[in-house]
Amino acid sequence: MNKKMNIAIDGPAGAGKSTVAKLVAEQLSFLYIDTGAMYRALTYAALRDAIDLTNGQSLFKLLSKITIILKHEKSGVRVFINEEDVTDAIRTKDVTSNVSLVSSHELVRVEMVERQRKLAGNGQAVLDGRDIGTFVLPDAKLKVFLTASVEERARRRFEEQQEKGIDSNLDQLKDDIARRDELDSTREFAPLKKADDAVEIDSTTLSIPEVAELIIELAKERAM
Ligand code: DC
């Protein structure tokens, strides 16, 4: 494998990006970078400090004061704000329903993108997000745009929540996902969009290992 290769996996909420990205990274011994977790961490900190989420300046000021660490442990990736473990806290409903607003600010995005580029370094990383192929790593050797129908994405989130023992409602999840898609794709700065040179994979009828396998094959071809 080409050691300089980065892999970008973008797509709407719930398409399976993070699970697929984790698997691909594991199998290629690449670093997995969950960029959504970084926006979630900032959202969590902003809610906790009662910061006005419509104010990009205030959010940027807060972001400048915090270090977001993605710590790779045997049990998975743990997310820290400075010393505090926020891995579970960033997955609550409150954070999920506010993260699109927080991530819509240009000031916030520019700073996050800089951090993400540093983390990706010269290669051997798999990044998942919304703007990796279009903005964060426009030169990534492999770009994947992962989609699935809204119904299927809601169903997967529902199952995921059930497994975690979190109470949820399928219709509500479907509405939330559709709303996040709308916000993420229509924001002015670096919206969710397929890069022209990205390979689109519809995962509606594919399993996670099947999608990961497809991406690994593509990565191997590109590395030649
Ligand atoms: O992948 P996720 O659901 O954890 O992402 C949470 C939110 O963060 C998502 O609704 C949009 C935003 N996001 C973004 O704007 N750009 C990224 N690269 C990753 C996530």
PDB file of C-alpha atoms in Angstrom, residues 106-197:
ATOM      1  CA  GLU A 106     -17.160  29.438   8.542  1.00  0.00           C
ATOM      2  CA  LEU A 107     -14.892  30.485  11.435  1.00  0.00           C
ATOM      3  CA  VAL A 108     -15.485  27.167  13.160  1.00  0.00           C
ATOM      4  CA  ARG A 109     -14.972  25.139   9.999  1.00  0.00           C
ATOM      5  CA  VAL A 110     -11.718  26.810   8.986  1.00  0.00           C
ATOM      6  CA  GLU A 111     -10.189  26.036  12.387  1.00  0.00           C
ATOM      7  CA  MET A 112     -11.517  22.453  12.410  1.00  0.00           C
ATOM      8  CA  VAL A 113     -10.228  21.840   8.895  1.00  0.00           C
ATOM      9  CA  GLU A 114      -6.773  23.009   9.897  1.00  0.00           C
ATOM     10  CA  ARG A 115      -6.796  20.570  12.825  1.00  0.00           C
ATOM     11  CA  GLN A 116      -8.055  17.766  10.598  1.00  0.00           C
ATOM     12  CA  ARG A 117      -5.349  18.342   7.989  1.00  0.00           C
ATOM     13  CA  LYS A 118      -2.711  18.210  10.727  1.00  0.00           C
ATOM     14  CA  LEU A 119      -4.132  14.942  12.043  1.00  0.00           C
ATOM     15  CA  ALA A 120      -4.169  13.418   8.556  1.00  0.00           C
ATOM     16  CA  GLY A 121      -0.525  14.399   8.080  1.00  0.00           C
ATOM     17  CA  ASN A 122       1.056  12.971   5.005  1.00  0.00           C
ATOM     18  CA  GLY A 123      -1.185   9.979   4.629  1.00  0.00           C
ATOM     19  CA  GLN A 124      -2.250   6.625   5.976  1.00  0.00           C
ATOM     20  CA  ALA A 125      -5.458   8.067   7.338  1.00  0.00           C
ATOM     21  CA  VAL A 126      -9.147   7.447   6.746  1.00  0.00           C
ATOM     22  CA  LEU A 127     -11.286  10.518   7.440  1.00  0.00           C
ATOM     23  CA  ASP A 128     -15.051  10.500   7.499  1.00  0.00           C
ATOM     24  CA  GLY A 129     -17.225  13.587   7.353  1.00  0.00           C
ATOM     25  CA  ARG A 130     -19.129  15.835   4.976  1.00  0.00           C
ATOM     26  CA  ASP A 131     -16.472  17.935   3.258  1.00  0.00           C
ATOM     27  CA  ILE A 132     -13.348  15.775   3.354  1.00  0.00           C
ATOM     28  CA  GLY A 133     -13.141  15.147  -0.397  1.00  0.00           C
ATOM     29  CA  THR A 134     -14.300  18.619  -1.398  1.00  0.00           C
ATOM     30  CA  PHE A 135     -12.467  20.766   1.113  1.00  0.00           C
ATOM     31  CA  VAL A 136     -10.334  19.145   3.818  1.00  0.00           C
ATOM     32  CA  LEU A 137      -8.305  16.856   1.560  1.00  0.00           C
ATOM     33  CA  PRO A 138      -9.009  17.804  -2.064  1.00  0.00           C
ATOM     34  CA  ASP A 139      -5.989  15.716  -3.113  1.00  0.00           C
ATOM     35  CA  ALA A 140      -6.999  12.528  -1.284  1.00  0.00           C
ATOM     36  CA  LYS A 141      -6.032   9.550  -3.401  1.00  0.00           C
ATOM     37  CA  LEU A 142      -9.405   7.895  -2.844  1.00  0.00           C
ATOM     38  CA  LYS A 143     -12.703   9.683  -2.238  1.00  0.00           C
ATOM     39  CA  VAL A 144     -15.897   7.831  -1.469  1.00  0.00           C
ATOM     40  CA  PHE A 145     -19.379   9.326  -1.238  1.00  0.00           C
ATOM     41  CA  LEU A 146     -21.465   6.930   0.808  1.00  0.00           C
ATOM     42  CA  THR A 147     -25.251   7.189   0.614  1.00  0.00           C
ATOM     43  CA  ALA A 148     -28.336   5.185   1.597  1.00  0.00           C
ATOM     44  CA  SER A 149     -32.050   5.936   1.552  1.00  0.00           C
ATOM     45  CA  VAL A 150     -33.401   8.056   4.426  1.00  0.00           C
ATOM     46  CA  GLU A 151     -35.589   5.115   5.532  1.00  0.00           C
ATOM     47  CA  GLU A 152     -32.627   2.750   5.735  1.00  0.00           C
ATOM     48  CA  ARG A 153     -30.459   5.279   7.536  1.00  0.00           C
ATOM     49  CA  ALA A 154     -33.181   5.921  10.115  1.00  0.00           C
ATOM     50  CA  ARG A 155     -33.675   2.188  10.579  1.00  0.00           C
ATOM     51  CA  ARG A 156     -29.941   1.683  11.230  1.00  0.00           C
ATOM     52  CA  ARG A 157     -29.811   4.557  13.734  1.00  0.00           C
ATOM     53  CA  PHE A 158     -32.861   3.091  15.458  1.00  0.00           C
ATOM     54  CA  GLU A 159     -31.194  -0.314  15.822  1.00  0.00           C
ATOM     55  CA  GLU A 160     -27.985   1.303  17.022  1.00  0.00           C
ATOM     56  CA  GLN A 161     -29.890   3.262  19.675  1.00  0.00           C
ATOM     57  CA  GLN A 162     -31.798   0.164  20.768  1.00  0.00           C
ATOM     58  CA  GLU A 163     -28.556  -1.748  21.210  1.00  0.00           C
ATOM     59  CA  LYS A 164     -27.264   1.049  23.397  1.00  0.00           C
ATOM     60  CA  GLY A 165     -30.487   1.013  25.402  1.00  0.00           C
ATOM     61  CA  ILE A 166     -31.385   4.537  24.266  1.00  0.00           C
ATOM     62  CA  ASP A 167     -35.090   5.218  23.857  1.00  0.00           C
ATOM     63  CA  SER A 168     -35.960   6.420  20.352  1.00  0.00           C
ATOM     64  CA  ASN A 169     -38.711   6.706  17.796  1.00  0.00           C
ATOM     65  CA  LEU A 170     -38.222   5.647  14.161  1.00  0.00           C
ATOM     66  CA  ASP A 171     -40.315   8.446  12.620  1.00  0.00           C
ATOM     67  CA  GLN A 172     -38.590  11.012  14.775  1.00  0.00           C
ATOM     68  CA  LEU A 173     -35.193   9.678  13.697  1.00  0.00           C
ATOM     69  CA  LYS A 174     -36.258   9.860  10.068  1.00  0.00           C
ATOM     70  CA  ASP A 175     -37.311  13.495  10.479  1.00  0.00           C
ATOM     71  CA  ASP A 176     -34.079  14.354  12.327  1.00  0.00           C
ATOM     72  CA  ILE A 177     -31.932  12.749   9.635  1.00  0.00           C
ATOM     73  CA  ALA A 178     -33.810  14.511   6.818  1.00  0.00           C
ATOM     74  CA  ARG A 179     -33.470  17.824   8.655  1.00  0.00           C
ATOM     75  CA  ARG A 180     -29.732  17.340   9.206  1.00  0.00           C
ATOM     76  CA  ASP A 181     -29.265  16.380   5.522  1.00  0.00           C
ATOM     77  CA  GLU A 182     -31.026  19.567   4.528  1.00  0.00           C
ATOM     78  CA  LEU A 183     -28.944  21.772   6.873  1.00  0.00           C
ATOM     79  CA  ASP A 184     -25.642  20.086   6.021  1.00  0.00           C
ATOM     80  CA  SER A 185     -26.195  20.279   2.245  1.00  0.00           C
ATOM     81  CA  THR A 186     -27.526  23.817   2.075  1.00  0.00           C
ATOM     82  CA  ARG A 187     -25.102  25.626   4.383  1.00  0.00           C
ATOM     83  CA  GLU A 188     -23.107  28.294   2.582  1.00  0.00           C
ATOM     84  CA  PHE A 189     -19.593  27.261   3.517  1.00  0.00           C
ATOM     85  CA  ALA A 190     -18.260  23.816   2.507  1.00  0.00           C
ATOM     86  CA  PRO A 191     -21.621  22.047   2.346  1.00  0.00           C
ATOM     87  CA  LEU A 192     -22.141  18.299   2.143  1.00  0.00           C
ATOM     88  CA  LYS A 193     -21.535  17.556  -1.517  1.00  0.00           C
ATOM     89  CA  LYS A 194     -20.101  14.737  -3.576  1.00  0.00           C
ATOM     90  CA  ALA A 195     -16.654  15.634  -4.915  1.00  0.00           C
ATOM     91  CA  ASP A 196     -16.500  15.375  -8.721  1.00  0.00           C
ATOM     92  CA  ASP A 197     -13.848  12.682  -8.468  1.00  0.00           C
TER      93      ASP A 197
END
